[in-house]
PDB file of C-alpha atoms in Angstrom:
ATOM      1  CA  UNK K   1      -0.001  -0.134  -0.151  1.00 84.00           C
ATOM      2  CA  UNK K   2       1.409   3.097  -0.975  1.00 93.00           C
ATOM      3  CA  UNK K   3       0.099   5.959   1.278  1.00 96.00           C
ATOM      4  CA  UNK K   4       0.289   9.924   0.710  1.00 97.00           C
ATOM      5  CA  UNK K   5      -0.175  12.333   2.747  1.00 97.00           C
ATOM      6  CA  UNK K   6      -2.754  14.987   1.130  1.00 97.00           C
ATOM      7  CA  UNK K   7      -2.686  17.157   4.563  1.00 98.00           C
ATOM      8  CA  UNK K   8      -1.437  18.082   7.727  1.00 97.00           C
ATOM      9  CA  UNK K   9      -3.252  20.937  10.247  1.00 98.00           C
ATOM     10  CA  UNK K  10      -3.579  21.179  13.781  1.00 97.00           C
ATOM     11  CA  UNK K  11      -7.557  21.723  15.421  1.00 96.00           C
ATOM     12  CA  UNK K  12      -7.928  23.286  18.876  1.00 93.00           C
ATOM     13  CA  UNK K  13      -9.242  20.984  21.443  1.00 92.00           C
ATOM     14  CA  UNK K  14     -12.994  21.414  22.133  1.00 88.00           C
ATOM     15  CA  UNK K  15     -13.628  19.965  25.776  1.00 82.00           C
ATOM     16  CA  UNK K  16     -14.581  22.072  28.564  1.00 81.00           C
ATOM     17  CA  UNK K  17     -11.254  22.307  30.170  1.00 83.00           C
ATOM     18  CA  UNK K  18      -9.123  21.243  27.448  1.00 83.00           C
ATOM     19  CA  UNK K  19      -6.021  23.212  26.156  1.00 87.00           C
ATOM     20  CA  UNK K  20      -3.641  23.151  23.333  1.00 92.00           C
ATOM     21  CA  UNK K  21      -4.212  21.685  19.892  1.00 96.00           C
ATOM     22  CA  UNK K  22      -3.931  18.045  18.143  1.00 96.00           C
ATOM     23  CA  UNK K  23      -2.323  17.721  15.046  1.00 96.00           C
ATOM     24  CA  UNK K  24      -3.438  15.563  12.535  1.00 97.00           C
ATOM     25  CA  UNK K  25      -2.990  14.175   8.774  1.00 98.00           C
ATOM     26  CA  UNK K  26      -5.433  13.130   6.037  1.00 98.00           C
ATOM     27  CA  UNK K  27      -3.838  10.187   4.055  1.00 98.00           C
ATOM     28  CA  UNK K  28      -5.009   8.344   1.275  1.00 97.00           C
ATOM     29  CA  UNK K  29      -3.926   4.980  -0.513  1.00 96.00           C
ATOM     30  CA  UNK K  30      -2.872   5.607  -3.791  1.00 93.00           C
ATOM     31  CA  UNK K  31      -3.971   2.515  -5.354  1.00 93.00           C
ATOM     32  CA  UNK K  32      -7.603   2.457  -3.785  1.00 93.00           C
ATOM     33  CA  UNK K  33      -7.849   6.261  -2.882  1.00 91.00           C
ATOM     34  CA  UNK K  34      -8.977   4.961   0.595  1.00 97.00           C
ATOM     35  CA  UNK K  35      -9.071   7.984   2.862  1.00 98.00           C
ATOM     36  CA  UNK K  36      -7.676   7.656   6.387  1.00 98.00           C
ATOM     37  CA  UNK K  37      -7.532  10.215   9.605  1.00 97.00           C
ATOM     38  CA  UNK K  38      -4.502   9.685  11.757  1.00 96.00           C
ATOM     39  CA  UNK K  39      -3.720  11.925  15.012  1.00 94.00           C
ATOM     40  CA  UNK K  40      -0.107  12.902  14.981  1.00 95.00           C
ATOM     41  CA  UNK K  41       0.752  14.813  18.244  1.00 93.00           C
ATOM     42  CA  UNK K  42      -1.075  16.595  21.138  1.00 91.00           C
ATOM     43  CA  UNK K  43       0.396  20.074  22.580  1.00 91.00           C
ATOM     44  CA  UNK K  44      -1.407  19.856  25.633  1.00 77.00           C
ATOM     45  CA  UNK K  45      -0.868  16.594  26.697  1.00 76.00           C
ATOM     46  CA  UNK K  46      -3.141  13.099  26.902  1.00 78.00           C
ATOM     47  CA  UNK K  47      -2.422  10.060  25.139  1.00 85.00           C
ATOM     48  CA  UNK K  48      -3.587   8.898  21.792  1.00 90.00           C
ATOM     49  CA  UNK K  49      -3.720   6.389  19.169  1.00 90.00           C
ATOM     50  CA  UNK K  50      -1.548   7.237  16.325  1.00 92.00           C
ATOM     51  CA  UNK K  51      -3.282   4.605  13.971  1.00 94.00           C
ATOM     52  CA  UNK K  52      -4.838   5.129  10.312  1.00 96.00           C
ATOM     53  CA  UNK K  53      -8.469   5.475  11.048  1.00 97.00           C
ATOM     54  CA  UNK K  54     -10.334   4.935   7.352  1.00 97.00           C
ATOM     55  CA  UNK K  55     -12.783   7.581   6.838  1.00 97.00           C
ATOM     56  CA  UNK K  56     -15.016   4.850   5.963  1.00 97.00           C
ATOM     57  CA  UNK K  57     -15.170   3.833   9.296  1.00 96.00           C
ATOM     58  CA  UNK K  58     -16.012   7.359  10.710  1.00 97.00           C
ATOM     59  CA  UNK K  59     -18.606   7.472   8.243  1.00 96.00           C
ATOM     60  CA  UNK K  60     -20.252   4.436   9.463  1.00 96.00           C
ATOM     61  CA  UNK K  61     -20.012   5.785  12.719  1.00 95.00           C
ATOM     62  CA  UNK K  62     -21.833   9.270  12.075  1.00 95.00           C
ATOM     63  CA  UNK K  63     -24.460   7.882   9.746  1.00 95.00           C
ATOM     64  CA  UNK K  64     -26.171   6.611  13.283  1.00 92.00           C
ATOM     65  CA  UNK K  65     -26.872  10.191  13.993  1.00 95.00           C
ATOM     66  CA  UNK K  66     -29.877  12.949  13.129  1.00 93.00           C
ATOM     67  CA  UNK K  67     -29.009  16.289  12.040  1.00 92.00           C
ATOM     68  CA  UNK K  68     -29.457  18.857  14.573  1.00 90.00           C
ATOM     69  CA  UNK K  69     -28.838  15.969  17.225  1.00 93.00           C
ATOM     70  CA  UNK K  70     -25.593  15.885  19.544  1.00 93.00           C
ATOM     71  CA  UNK K  71     -22.895  13.565  18.479  1.00 94.00           C
ATOM     72  CA  UNK K  72     -21.126  12.715  21.497  1.00 92.00           C
ATOM     73  CA  UNK K  73     -17.112  12.562  21.268  1.00 92.00           C
ATOM     74  CA  UNK K  74     -17.404   8.969  22.878  1.00 90.00           C
ATOM     75  CA  UNK K  75     -19.182   7.294  20.018  1.00 92.00           C
ATOM     76  CA  UNK K  76     -16.271   8.106  18.128  1.00 94.00           C
ATOM     77  CA  UNK K  77     -14.090   5.834  19.985  1.00 90.00           C
ATOM     78  CA  UNK K  78     -15.278   2.782  18.392  1.00 90.00           C
ATOM     79  CA  UNK K  79     -13.602   3.676  15.147  1.00 94.00           C
ATOM     80  CA  UNK K  80     -10.094   3.186  16.932  1.00 94.00           C
ATOM     81  CA  UNK K  81      -8.494  -0.065  18.030  1.00 92.00           C
ATOM     82  CA  UNK K  82      -6.429   1.582  20.796  1.00 85.00           C
ATOM     83  CA  UNK K  83      -8.701   2.141  23.501  1.00 82.00           C
ATOM     84  CA  UNK K  84      -7.518   5.618  25.008  1.00 86.00           C
ATOM     85  CA  UNK K  85     -10.159   7.603  26.501  1.00 88.00           C
ATOM     86  CA  UNK K  86      -8.855  10.614  24.405  1.00 90.00           C
ATOM     87  CA  UNK K  87      -9.442   9.015  20.722  1.00 92.00           C
ATOM     88  CA  UNK K  88     -12.855  10.202  20.239  1.00 93.00           C
ATOM     89  CA  UNK K  89     -12.590  13.665  21.642  1.00 92.00           C
ATOM     90  CA  UNK K  90      -9.604  14.270  19.842  1.00 94.00           C
ATOM     91  CA  UNK K  91     -10.814  13.051  16.486  1.00 96.00           C
ATOM     92  CA  UNK K  92     -14.071  15.032  17.005  1.00 96.00           C
ATOM     93  CA  UNK K  93     -11.799  18.435  17.425  1.00 95.00           C
ATOM     94  CA  UNK K  94      -9.961  17.171  13.956  1.00 97.00           C
ATOM     95  CA  UNK K  95     -13.497  16.454  12.379  1.00 97.00           C
ATOM     96  CA  UNK K  96     -14.990  20.095  13.673  1.00 96.00           C
ATOM     97  CA  UNK K  97     -11.688  21.584  12.459  1.00 97.00           C
ATOM     98  CA  UNK K  98     -12.282  20.209   8.886  1.00 97.00           C
ATOM     99  CA  UNK K  99     -16.386  20.981   9.116  1.00 96.00           C
ATOM    100  CA  UNK K 100     -17.477  17.658   9.194  1.00 97.00           C
ATOM    101  CA  UNK K 101     -18.662  17.999  12.848  1.00 96.00           C
ATOM    102  CA  UNK K 102     -20.109  21.617  14.142  1.00 95.00           C
ATOM    103  CA  UNK K 103     -20.525  22.985  17.533  1.00 92.00           C
ATOM    104  CA  UNK K 104     -23.882  22.290  19.252  1.00 91.00           C
ATOM    105  CA  UNK K 105     -25.945  25.594  19.708  1.00 88.00           C
ATOM    106  CA  UNK K 106     -26.547  24.842  23.319  1.00 84.00           C
ATOM    107  CA  UNK K 107     -23.062  23.488  24.556  1.00 82.00           C
ATOM    108  CA  UNK K 108     -20.149  24.764  22.319  1.00 74.00           C
ATOM    109  CA  UNK K 109     -17.864  21.449  23.624  1.00 79.00           C
ATOM    110  CA  UNK K 110     -20.834  19.015  22.135  1.00 89.00           C
ATOM    111  CA  UNK K 111     -20.771  18.333  18.370  1.00 95.00           C
ATOM    112  CA  UNK K 112     -23.188  17.922  15.866  1.00 95.00           C
ATOM    113  CA  UNK K 113     -23.085  16.785  12.181  1.00 96.00           C
ATOM    114  CA  UNK K 114     -21.597  19.539   9.805  1.00 94.00           C
ATOM    115  CA  UNK K 115     -20.415  19.387   6.064  1.00 91.00           C
ATOM    116  CA  UNK K 116     -21.617  16.468   3.696  1.00 93.00           C
ATOM    117  CA  UNK K 117     -18.806  14.010   4.528  1.00 95.00           C
ATOM    118  CA  UNK K 118     -18.961  12.603   0.696  1.00 94.00           C
ATOM    119  CA  UNK K 119     -18.665  16.121  -0.686  1.00 96.00           C
ATOM    120  CA  UNK K 120     -15.298  16.445   1.666  1.00 97.00           C
ATOM    121  CA  UNK K 121     -14.132  13.352   0.696  1.00 97.00           C
ATOM    122  CA  UNK K 122     -14.046  13.855  -3.202  1.00 96.00           C
ATOM    123  CA  UNK K 123     -12.375  17.550  -2.211  1.00 97.00           C
ATOM    124  CA  UNK K 124      -9.787  15.478  -0.369  1.00 97.00           C
ATOM    125  CA  UNK K 125      -8.905  12.970  -3.129  1.00 96.00           C
ATOM    126  CA  UNK K 126      -8.582  16.155  -5.450  1.00 96.00           C
ATOM    127  CA  UNK K 127      -5.586  17.066  -3.544  1.00 96.00           C
ATOM    128  CA  UNK K 128      -2.124  16.281  -4.123  1.00 94.00           C
ATOM    129  CA  UNK K 129       0.363  15.299  -1.870  1.00 95.00           C
ATOM    130  CA  UNK K 130       3.504  13.293  -0.647  1.00 96.00           C
ATOM    131  CA  UNK K 131       4.440  10.277   0.942  1.00 96.00           C
ATOM    132  CA  UNK K 132       3.262   9.724   4.136  1.00 96.00           C
ATOM    133  CA  UNK K 133       5.729   9.367   7.036  1.00 92.00           C
ATOM    134  CA  UNK K 134       4.578   7.888  10.363  1.00 89.00           C
ATOM    135  CA  UNK K 135       5.155  10.100  13.280  1.00 82.00           C
ATOM    136  CA  UNK K 136       7.997   9.120  15.393  1.00 73.00           C
ATOM    137  CA  UNK K 137       7.021   6.166  18.011  1.00 57.00           C
ATOM    138  CA  UNK K 138       7.175   6.287  21.548  1.00 52.00           C
ATOM    139  CA  UNK K 139       8.270   3.914  23.913  1.00 48.00           C
ATOM    140  CA  UNK K 140       6.451   0.671  23.408  1.00 44.00           C
ATOM    141  CA  UNK K 141       4.711   1.710  20.251  1.00 46.00           C
ATOM    142  CA  UNK K 142       5.018   0.319  16.735  1.00 41.00           C
ATOM    143  CA  UNK K 143       6.901   2.602  14.273  1.00 39.00           C
ATOM    144  CA  UNK K 144       3.999   2.636  11.850  1.00 43.00           C
ATOM    145  CA  UNK K 145       0.501   2.597  12.686  1.00 44.00           C
ATOM    146  CA  UNK K 146      -1.572  -0.268  10.713  1.00 47.00           C
ATOM    147  CA  UNK K 147      -4.621   0.923   8.876  1.00 51.00           C
ATOM    148  CA  UNK K 148      -7.355  -0.226  10.756  1.00 46.00           C
ATOM    149  CA  UNK K 149      -9.905  -1.887   7.810  1.00 46.00           C
ATOM    150  CA  UNK K 150     -12.037  -4.274   9.148  1.00 44.00           C
ATOM    151  CA  UNK K 151     -15.159  -3.724  11.049  1.00 40.00           C
ATOM    152  CA  UNK K 152     -14.257  -5.933  14.114  1.00 42.00           C
ATOM    153  CA  UNK K 153     -13.833  -4.297  17.637  1.00 39.00           C
ATOM    154  CA  UNK K 154     -11.094  -5.017  20.453  1.00 38.00           C
ATOM    155  CA  UNK K 155     -11.671  -6.749  23.520  1.00 36.00           C
ATOM    156  CA  UNK K 156     -12.865  -4.395  25.894  1.00 38.00           C
ATOM    157  CA  UNK K 157     -12.067  -4.376  30.096  1.00 39.00           C
ATOM    158  CA  UNK K 158      -8.720  -4.808  31.888  1.00 38.00           C
ATOM    159  CA  UNK K 159      -5.757  -3.087  31.738  1.00 38.00           C
ATOM    160  CA  UNK K 160      -3.147  -4.399  29.178  1.00 39.00           C
ATOM    161  CA  UNK K 161       0.255  -6.133  30.103  1.00 38.00           C
ATOM    162  CA  UNK K 162       2.868  -3.755  30.653  1.00 38.00           C
ATOM    163  CA  UNK K 163       6.056  -3.505  27.844  1.00 37.00           C
ATOM    164  CA  UNK K 164       8.345  -5.821  29.083  1.00 35.00           C
ATOM    165  CA  UNK K 165      11.231  -3.572  27.483  1.00 37.00           C
ATOM    166  CA  UNK K 166      10.262  -0.270  29.129  1.00 35.00           C
ATOM    167  CA  UNK K 167       7.992  -1.617  31.976  1.00 39.00           C
ATOM    168  CA  UNK K 168       5.085   0.992  30.780  1.00 37.00           C
ATOM    169  CA  UNK K 169       1.645   0.599  30.169  1.00 40.00           C
ATOM    170  CA  UNK K 170       0.846   0.173  26.552  1.00 40.00           C
ATOM    171  CA  UNK K 171      -0.313   3.694  25.162  1.00 40.00           C
ATOM    172  CA  UNK K 172      -3.848   2.771  24.631  1.00 39.00           C
ATOM    173  CA  UNK K 173      -4.093   1.844  28.456  1.00 38.00           C
ATOM    174  CA  UNK K 174      -2.855   5.467  29.665  1.00 37.00           C
ATOM    175  CA  UNK K 175      -5.590   7.817  30.142  1.00 40.00           C
ATOM    176  CA  UNK K 176      -5.529  11.479  30.728  1.00 43.00           C
ATOM    177  CA  UNK K 177      -7.460  14.611  29.790  1.00 44.00           C
ATOM    178  CA  UNK K 178     -10.015  14.237  26.946  1.00 45.00           C
ATOM    179  CA  UNK K 179     -10.601  16.983  24.430  1.00 50.00           C
TER     180      UNK K 179
END
């Protein structure tokens, strides 16, 4: 799979007490035009998964919500295989920055559906890009996040085993300040 980074940007966090921003990238598979989101960095603290999440999985998640109704950030956690409690909130911040979610009128830290996802996808596929270089791995993480392409869910519950080399818990088991 030849991955092309077509956009990199930073989105302000949307949580009530959240500070900082999330750097993310939109990546596409050159051969299939499959689009992915990946969370690259977090300036305000809190762990997150750096895996490549297919936009199709995000679209499937959002399709269960009606226009004008609240889309909770926690609903987006299921698009990741990593279990960080921050994943959903951080992705919601990125989707808001792209216009795919918008602030809910009664509570600016909550979300509702935004612009048309299919139209956004077509616009992204028209962009040129550069070869995707995955972010540097933290201790205990793989150097390249694997794309999540199946619809299966990871097992929930229980803490993961500590990394034998570093003695630290797996990244997806560390929890901190959600967006």
